[in-house]
Short mmCIF file of C-alpha atoms and ligand atoms in Angstrom, two decimals:
data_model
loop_
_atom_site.label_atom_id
_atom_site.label_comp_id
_atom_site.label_asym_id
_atom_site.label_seq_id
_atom_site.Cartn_x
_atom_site.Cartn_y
_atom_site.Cartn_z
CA UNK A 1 -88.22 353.89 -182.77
CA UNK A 2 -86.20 356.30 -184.37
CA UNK A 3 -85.31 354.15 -187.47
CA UNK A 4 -89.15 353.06 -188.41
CA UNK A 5 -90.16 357.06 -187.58
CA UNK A 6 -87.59 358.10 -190.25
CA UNK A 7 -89.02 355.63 -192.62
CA UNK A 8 -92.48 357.09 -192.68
CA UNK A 9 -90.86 360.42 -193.10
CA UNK A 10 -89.33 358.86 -196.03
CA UNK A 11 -92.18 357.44 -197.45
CA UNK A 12 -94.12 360.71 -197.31
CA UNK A 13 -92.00 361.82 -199.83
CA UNK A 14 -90.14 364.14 -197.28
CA UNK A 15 -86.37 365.15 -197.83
CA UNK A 16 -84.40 363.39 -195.21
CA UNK A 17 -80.97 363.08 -194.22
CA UNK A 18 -80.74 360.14 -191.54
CA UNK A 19 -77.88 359.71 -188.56
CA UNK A 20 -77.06 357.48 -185.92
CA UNK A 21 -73.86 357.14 -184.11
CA UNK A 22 -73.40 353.61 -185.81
CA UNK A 23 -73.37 354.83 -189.54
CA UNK A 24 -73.95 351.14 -190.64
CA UNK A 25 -77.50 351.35 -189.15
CA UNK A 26 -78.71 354.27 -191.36
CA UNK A 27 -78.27 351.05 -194.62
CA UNK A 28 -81.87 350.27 -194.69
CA UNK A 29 -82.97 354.15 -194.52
CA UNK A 30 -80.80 355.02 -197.24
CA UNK A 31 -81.49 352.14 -199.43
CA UNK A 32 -84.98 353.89 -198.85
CA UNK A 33 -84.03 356.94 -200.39
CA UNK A 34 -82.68 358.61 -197.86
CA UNK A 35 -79.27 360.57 -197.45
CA UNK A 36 -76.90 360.41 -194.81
CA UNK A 37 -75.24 362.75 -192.86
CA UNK A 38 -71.93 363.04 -191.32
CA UNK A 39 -72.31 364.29 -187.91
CA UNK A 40 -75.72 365.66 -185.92
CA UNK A 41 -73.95 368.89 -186.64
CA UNK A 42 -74.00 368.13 -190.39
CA UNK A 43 -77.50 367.19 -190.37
CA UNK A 44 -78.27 370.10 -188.38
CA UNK A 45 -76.62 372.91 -190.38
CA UNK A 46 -78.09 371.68 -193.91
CA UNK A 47 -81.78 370.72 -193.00
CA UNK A 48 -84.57 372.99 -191.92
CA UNK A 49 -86.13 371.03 -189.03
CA UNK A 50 -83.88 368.21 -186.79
CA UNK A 51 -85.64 365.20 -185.39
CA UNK A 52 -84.07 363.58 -182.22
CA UNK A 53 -84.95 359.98 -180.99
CA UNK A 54 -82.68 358.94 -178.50
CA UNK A 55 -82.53 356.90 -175.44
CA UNK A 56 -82.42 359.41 -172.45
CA UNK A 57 -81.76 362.79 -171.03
CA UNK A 58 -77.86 361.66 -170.90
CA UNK A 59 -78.23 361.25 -174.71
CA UNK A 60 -80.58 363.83 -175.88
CA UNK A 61 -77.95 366.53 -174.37
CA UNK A 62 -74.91 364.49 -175.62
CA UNK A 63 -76.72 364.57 -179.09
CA UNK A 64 -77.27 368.23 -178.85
CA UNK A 65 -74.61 369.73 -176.60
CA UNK A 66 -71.47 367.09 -178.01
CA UNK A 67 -68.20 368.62 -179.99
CA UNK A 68 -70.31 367.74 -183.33
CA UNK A 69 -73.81 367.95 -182.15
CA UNK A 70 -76.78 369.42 -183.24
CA UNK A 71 -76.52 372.68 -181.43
CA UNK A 72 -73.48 373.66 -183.38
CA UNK A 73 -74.84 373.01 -186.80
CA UNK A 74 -78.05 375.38 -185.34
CA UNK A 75 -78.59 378.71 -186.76
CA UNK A 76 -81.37 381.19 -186.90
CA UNK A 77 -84.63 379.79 -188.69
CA UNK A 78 -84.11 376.62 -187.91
CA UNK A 79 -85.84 373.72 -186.11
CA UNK A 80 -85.02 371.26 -183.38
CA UNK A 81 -87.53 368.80 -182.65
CA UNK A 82 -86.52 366.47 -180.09
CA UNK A 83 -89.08 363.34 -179.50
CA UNK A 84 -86.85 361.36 -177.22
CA UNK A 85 -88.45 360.67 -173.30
CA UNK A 86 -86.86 363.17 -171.21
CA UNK A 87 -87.69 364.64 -167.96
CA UNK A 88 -88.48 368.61 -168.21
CA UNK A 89 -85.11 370.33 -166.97
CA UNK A 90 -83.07 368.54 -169.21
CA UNK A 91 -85.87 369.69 -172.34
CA UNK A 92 -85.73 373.50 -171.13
CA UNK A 93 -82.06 372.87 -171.05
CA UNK A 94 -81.97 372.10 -174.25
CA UNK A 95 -85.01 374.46 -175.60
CA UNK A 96 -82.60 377.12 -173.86
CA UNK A 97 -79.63 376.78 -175.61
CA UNK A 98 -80.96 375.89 -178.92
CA UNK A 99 -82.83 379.27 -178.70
CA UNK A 100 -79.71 380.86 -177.82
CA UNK A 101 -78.66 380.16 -181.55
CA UNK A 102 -81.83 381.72 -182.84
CA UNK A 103 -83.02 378.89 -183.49
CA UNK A 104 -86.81 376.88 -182.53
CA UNK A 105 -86.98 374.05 -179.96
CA UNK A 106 -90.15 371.78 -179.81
CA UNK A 107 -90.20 368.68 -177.16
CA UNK A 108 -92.25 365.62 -178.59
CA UNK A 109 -91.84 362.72 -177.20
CA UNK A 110 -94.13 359.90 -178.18
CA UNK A 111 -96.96 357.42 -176.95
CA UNK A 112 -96.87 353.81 -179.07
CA UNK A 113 -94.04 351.23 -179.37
CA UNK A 114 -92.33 349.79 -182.69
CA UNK A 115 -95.14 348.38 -184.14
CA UNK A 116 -97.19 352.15 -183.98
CA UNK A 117 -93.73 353.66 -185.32
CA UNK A 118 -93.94 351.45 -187.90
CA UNK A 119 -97.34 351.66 -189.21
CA UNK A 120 -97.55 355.50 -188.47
CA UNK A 121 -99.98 355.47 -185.58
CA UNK A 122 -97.97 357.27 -182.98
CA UNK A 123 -99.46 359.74 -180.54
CA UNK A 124 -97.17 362.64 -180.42
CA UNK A 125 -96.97 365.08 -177.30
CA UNK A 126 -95.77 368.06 -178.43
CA UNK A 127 -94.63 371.38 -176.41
CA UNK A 128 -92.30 374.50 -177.24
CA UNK A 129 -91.87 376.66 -180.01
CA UNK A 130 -95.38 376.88 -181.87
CA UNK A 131 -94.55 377.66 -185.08
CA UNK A 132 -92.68 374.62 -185.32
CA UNK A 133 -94.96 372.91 -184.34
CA UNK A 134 -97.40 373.99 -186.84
CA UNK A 135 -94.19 373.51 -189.55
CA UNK A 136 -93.69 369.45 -188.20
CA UNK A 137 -97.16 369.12 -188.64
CA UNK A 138 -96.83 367.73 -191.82
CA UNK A 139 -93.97 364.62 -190.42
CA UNK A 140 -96.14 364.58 -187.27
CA UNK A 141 -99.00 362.72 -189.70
CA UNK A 142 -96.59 360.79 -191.28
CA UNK A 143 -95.18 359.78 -187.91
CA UNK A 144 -98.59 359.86 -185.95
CA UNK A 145 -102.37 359.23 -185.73
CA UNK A 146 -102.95 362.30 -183.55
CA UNK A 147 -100.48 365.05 -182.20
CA UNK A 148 -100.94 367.35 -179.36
CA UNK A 149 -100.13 370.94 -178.41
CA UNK A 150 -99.22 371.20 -174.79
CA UNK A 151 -97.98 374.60 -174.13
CA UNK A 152 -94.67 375.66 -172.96
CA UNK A 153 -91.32 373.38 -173.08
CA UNK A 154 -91.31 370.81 -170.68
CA UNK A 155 -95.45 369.84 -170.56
CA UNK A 156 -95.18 367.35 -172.91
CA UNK A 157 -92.72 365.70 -170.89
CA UNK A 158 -94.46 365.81 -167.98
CA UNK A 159 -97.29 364.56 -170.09
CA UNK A 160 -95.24 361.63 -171.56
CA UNK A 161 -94.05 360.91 -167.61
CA UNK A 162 -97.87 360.82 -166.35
CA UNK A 163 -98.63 358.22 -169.36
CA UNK A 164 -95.61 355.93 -168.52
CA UNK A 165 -96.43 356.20 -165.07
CA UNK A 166 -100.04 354.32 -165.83
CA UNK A 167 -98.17 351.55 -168.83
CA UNK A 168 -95.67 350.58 -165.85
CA UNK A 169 -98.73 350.22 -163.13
CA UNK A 170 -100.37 348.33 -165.37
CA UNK A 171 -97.84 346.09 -166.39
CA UNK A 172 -96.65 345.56 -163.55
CA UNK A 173 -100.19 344.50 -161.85
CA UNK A 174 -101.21 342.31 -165.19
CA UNK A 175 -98.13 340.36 -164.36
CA UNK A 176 -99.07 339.89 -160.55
CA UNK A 177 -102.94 339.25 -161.67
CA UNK A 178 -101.32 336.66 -164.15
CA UNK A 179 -99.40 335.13 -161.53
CA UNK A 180 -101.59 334.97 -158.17
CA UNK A 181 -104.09 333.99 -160.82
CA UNK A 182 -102.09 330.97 -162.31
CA UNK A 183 -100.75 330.14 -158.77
CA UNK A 184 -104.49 329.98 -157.12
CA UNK A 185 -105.67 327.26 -160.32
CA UNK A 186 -107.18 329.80 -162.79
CA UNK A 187 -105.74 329.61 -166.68
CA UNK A 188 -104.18 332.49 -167.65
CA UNK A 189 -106.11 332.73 -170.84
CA UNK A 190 -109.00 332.77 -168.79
CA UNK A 191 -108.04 335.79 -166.36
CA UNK A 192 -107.40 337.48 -169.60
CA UNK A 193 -110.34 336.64 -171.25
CA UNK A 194 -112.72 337.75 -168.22
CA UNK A 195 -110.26 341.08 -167.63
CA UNK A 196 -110.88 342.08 -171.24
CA UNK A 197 -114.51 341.58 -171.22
CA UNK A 198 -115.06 343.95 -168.32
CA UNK A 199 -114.23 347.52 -168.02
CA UNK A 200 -110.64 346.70 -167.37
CA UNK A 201 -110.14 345.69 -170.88
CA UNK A 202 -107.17 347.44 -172.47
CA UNK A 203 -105.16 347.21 -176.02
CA UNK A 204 -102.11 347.13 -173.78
CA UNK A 205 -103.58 343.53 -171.54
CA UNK A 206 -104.35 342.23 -175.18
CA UNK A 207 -100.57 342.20 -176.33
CA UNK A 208 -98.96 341.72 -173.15
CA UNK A 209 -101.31 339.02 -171.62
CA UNK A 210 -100.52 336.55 -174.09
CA UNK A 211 -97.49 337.42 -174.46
CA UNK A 212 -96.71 336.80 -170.72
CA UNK A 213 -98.33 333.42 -171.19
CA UNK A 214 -96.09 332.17 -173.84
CA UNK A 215 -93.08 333.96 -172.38
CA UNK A 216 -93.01 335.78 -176.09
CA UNK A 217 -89.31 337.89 -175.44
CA UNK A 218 -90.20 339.76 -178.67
CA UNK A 219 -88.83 343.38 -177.29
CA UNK A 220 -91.23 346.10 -178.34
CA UNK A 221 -90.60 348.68 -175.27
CA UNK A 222 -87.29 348.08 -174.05
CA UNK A 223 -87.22 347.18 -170.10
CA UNK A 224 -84.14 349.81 -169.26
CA UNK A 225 -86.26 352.81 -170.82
CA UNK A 226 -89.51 351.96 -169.09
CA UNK A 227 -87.81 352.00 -165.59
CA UNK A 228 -86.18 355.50 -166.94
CA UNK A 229 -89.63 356.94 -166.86
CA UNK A 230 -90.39 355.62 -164.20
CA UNK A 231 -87.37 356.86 -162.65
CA UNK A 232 -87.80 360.60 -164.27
CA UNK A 233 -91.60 360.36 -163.46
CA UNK A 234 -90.59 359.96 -159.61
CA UNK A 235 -88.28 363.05 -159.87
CA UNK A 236 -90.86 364.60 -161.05
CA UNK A 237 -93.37 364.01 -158.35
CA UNK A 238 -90.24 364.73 -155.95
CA UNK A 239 -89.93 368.13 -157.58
CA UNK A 240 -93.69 369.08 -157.67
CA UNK A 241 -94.11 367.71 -153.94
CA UNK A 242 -96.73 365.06 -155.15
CA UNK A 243 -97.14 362.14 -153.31
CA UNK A 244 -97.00 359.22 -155.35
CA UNK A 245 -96.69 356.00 -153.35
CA UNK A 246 -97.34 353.16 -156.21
CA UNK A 247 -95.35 354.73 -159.15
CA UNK A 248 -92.56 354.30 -156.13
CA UNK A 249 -93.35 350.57 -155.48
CA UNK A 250 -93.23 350.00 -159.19
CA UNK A 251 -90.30 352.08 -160.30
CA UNK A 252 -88.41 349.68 -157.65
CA UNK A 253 -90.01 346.00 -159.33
CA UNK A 254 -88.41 347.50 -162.53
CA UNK A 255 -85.25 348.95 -161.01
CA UNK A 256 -84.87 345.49 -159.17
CA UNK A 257 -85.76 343.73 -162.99
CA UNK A 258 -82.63 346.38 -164.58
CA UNK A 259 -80.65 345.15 -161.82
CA UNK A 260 -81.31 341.52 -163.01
CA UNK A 261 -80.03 342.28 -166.08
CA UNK A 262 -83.46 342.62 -168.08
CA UNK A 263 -83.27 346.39 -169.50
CA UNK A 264 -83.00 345.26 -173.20
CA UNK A 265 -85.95 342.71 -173.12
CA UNK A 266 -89.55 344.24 -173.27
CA UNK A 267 -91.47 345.46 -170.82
CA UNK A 268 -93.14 342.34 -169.79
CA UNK A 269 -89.90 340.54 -168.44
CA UNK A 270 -90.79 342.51 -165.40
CA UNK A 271 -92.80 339.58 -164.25
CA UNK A 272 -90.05 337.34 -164.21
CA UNK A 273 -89.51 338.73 -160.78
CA UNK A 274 -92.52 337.42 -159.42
N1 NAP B 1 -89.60 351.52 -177.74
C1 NAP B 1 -90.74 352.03 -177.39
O1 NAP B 1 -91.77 351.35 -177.36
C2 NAP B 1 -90.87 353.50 -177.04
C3 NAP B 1 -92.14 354.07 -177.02
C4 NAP B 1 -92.29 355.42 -176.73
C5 NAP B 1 -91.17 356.17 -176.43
N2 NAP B 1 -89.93 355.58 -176.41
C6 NAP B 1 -88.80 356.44 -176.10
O2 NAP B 1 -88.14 356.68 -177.33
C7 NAP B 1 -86.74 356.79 -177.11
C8 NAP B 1 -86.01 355.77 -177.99
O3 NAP B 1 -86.49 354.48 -177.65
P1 NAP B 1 -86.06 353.17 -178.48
O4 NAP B 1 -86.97 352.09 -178.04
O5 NAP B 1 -85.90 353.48 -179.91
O6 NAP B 1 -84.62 352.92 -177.84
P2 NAP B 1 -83.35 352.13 -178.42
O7 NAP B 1 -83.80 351.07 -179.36
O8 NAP B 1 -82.56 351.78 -177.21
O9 NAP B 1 -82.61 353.23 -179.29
C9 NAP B 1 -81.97 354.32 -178.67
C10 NAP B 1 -81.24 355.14 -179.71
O10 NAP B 1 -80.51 356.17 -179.05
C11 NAP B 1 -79.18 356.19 -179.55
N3 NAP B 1 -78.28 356.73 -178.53
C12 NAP B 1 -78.15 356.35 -177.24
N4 NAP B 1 -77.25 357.09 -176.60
C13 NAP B 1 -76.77 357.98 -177.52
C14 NAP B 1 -75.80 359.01 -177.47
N5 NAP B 1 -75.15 359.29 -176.33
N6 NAP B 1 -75.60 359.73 -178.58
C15 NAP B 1 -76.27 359.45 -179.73
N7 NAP B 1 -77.17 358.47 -179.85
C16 NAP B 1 -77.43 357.75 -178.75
C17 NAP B 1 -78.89 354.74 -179.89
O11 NAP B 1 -77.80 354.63 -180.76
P3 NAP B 1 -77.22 353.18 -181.17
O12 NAP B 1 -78.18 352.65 -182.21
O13 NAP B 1 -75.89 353.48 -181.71
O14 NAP B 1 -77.21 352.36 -179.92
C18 NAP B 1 -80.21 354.34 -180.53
O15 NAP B 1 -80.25 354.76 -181.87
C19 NAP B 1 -86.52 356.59 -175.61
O16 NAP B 1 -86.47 357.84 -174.99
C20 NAP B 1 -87.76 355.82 -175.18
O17 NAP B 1 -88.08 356.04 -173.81
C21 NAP B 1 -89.76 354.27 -176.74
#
């Protein structure tokens, strides 16, 4: 995600200096134009405004909060942007120390997979500092077809958790529709076809379906980060005393698919299990 989001920054014309903890992976971004820097706390101390797009929480704050992370390359004026999937302590965590520095902390993680990266057409949930918000504005529509403004650190999060919540419900029950479907003498293209005719008719059934049907491994949304949010999004109900008794059924199918030794396929190996 990260890679095809700095691309589009890129593109825009924007000044960017790219880093990943594998330096050979920044090649194609610098061939772009480009520059790379050292450490996050390079990048940090010599650019205005810091994207983040790592895997999880235990990332984000090693990214931030590591001997040469972003934090330490912070100062007063600057701009943290982190659009990784966290849950919200480990944001306001972050948000808190960053503004320790004097500098401005906005979460915004992001709704889309590669291919929305790619082309631009990310939704961005955005929540924090507003001012940076208003100054990412500009990468936001290079990055994204629509951005919102949640409010205070850690709603966009929670935000981000509620939408995952509904992709892994629904990919999960495509897969079992798929199957008992299949299994009872019914083509799968057909249960598609009649699904996306009616009001159950989705963008997300259209890629997936077929995709399930022609056991397509092409790894958009990888497995291990779906059953994250899962994960985070249970915590979160947990925390908020919300009863949430099918996220719970599903976050186990995927925890069970992890287990298996799925997490870097997409999303729709889940149904393997079935
Ligand atoms: N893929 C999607 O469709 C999608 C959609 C929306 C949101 N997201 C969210 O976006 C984030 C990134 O997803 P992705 O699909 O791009 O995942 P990914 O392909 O697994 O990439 C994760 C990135 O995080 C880096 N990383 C992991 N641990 C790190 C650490 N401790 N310190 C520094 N860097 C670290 C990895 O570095 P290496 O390259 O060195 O491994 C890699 O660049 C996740 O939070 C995910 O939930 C993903």
């Amino acid at each position: 995600m990260g890679s095809r989001m700095a691309a589009r920054l890129v593109r825009a014309g924007l000044d960017v200096t790219v880093w990943n903890r594998n330096a050979t992976k920044c090649g194609d971004l610098v061939s772009l134009g480009a520059r790379q820097g050292a450490t996050p706390r390079e990048v940090a101390a010599e650019t205005d405004v810091v994207f983040a797009m790592v895997s999880d929480p235990q990332a984000s704050l090693d990214l931030c909060f590591g001997p040469e992370g972003v934090l330490a390359g912070l100062n007063s004026g600057h701009g943290y942007v982190d659009m990784s999937t966290v849950d919200p302590a480990t944001s306001r965590k972050i948000a808190r120390a960053v503004e320790g520095r004097g500098a401005r902390f906005l979460e915004a993680p992001v709704s889309g997979t590669k291919k929305p990266a790619e082309d631009g057409t990310l939704v961005i949930l955005a929540s924090g500092d507003k001012s940076l918000y208003d100054q990412s504005l500009g990468a936001f529509e290079a990055m994204g077809k629509a951005s919102f403004y949640l409010g205070e650190v850690g709603q966009a999060a929670k935000m981000k958790l509620v939408v995952n919540l509904v992709l892994g419900g629904m990919m999960e029950l495509l897969g079992e529709a798929l199957a008992l479907g299949t299994k009872g003498g019914l083509t799968g293209e057909d249960v598609l076809k009649v699904l996306s005719e009616g009001a159950m008719g989705n963008p997300m059934f259209q890629v997936k379906g077929p995709m399930i049907l022609k056991q397509d491994t092409t790894v958009s949304f990888p497995l291990k980060h779906l059953e994250k949010d899962l994960r985070l999004a249970a915590g979160l109900g947990q925390e908020l005393h919300q009863k949430l008794p099918v996220t719970l059924a599903v976050q186990e199918v995927f925890r069970k698919a992890l287990e298996a030794g799925w997490g870097d396929e997409d999303i729709a190996a889940v149904v393997r299990s079935l």
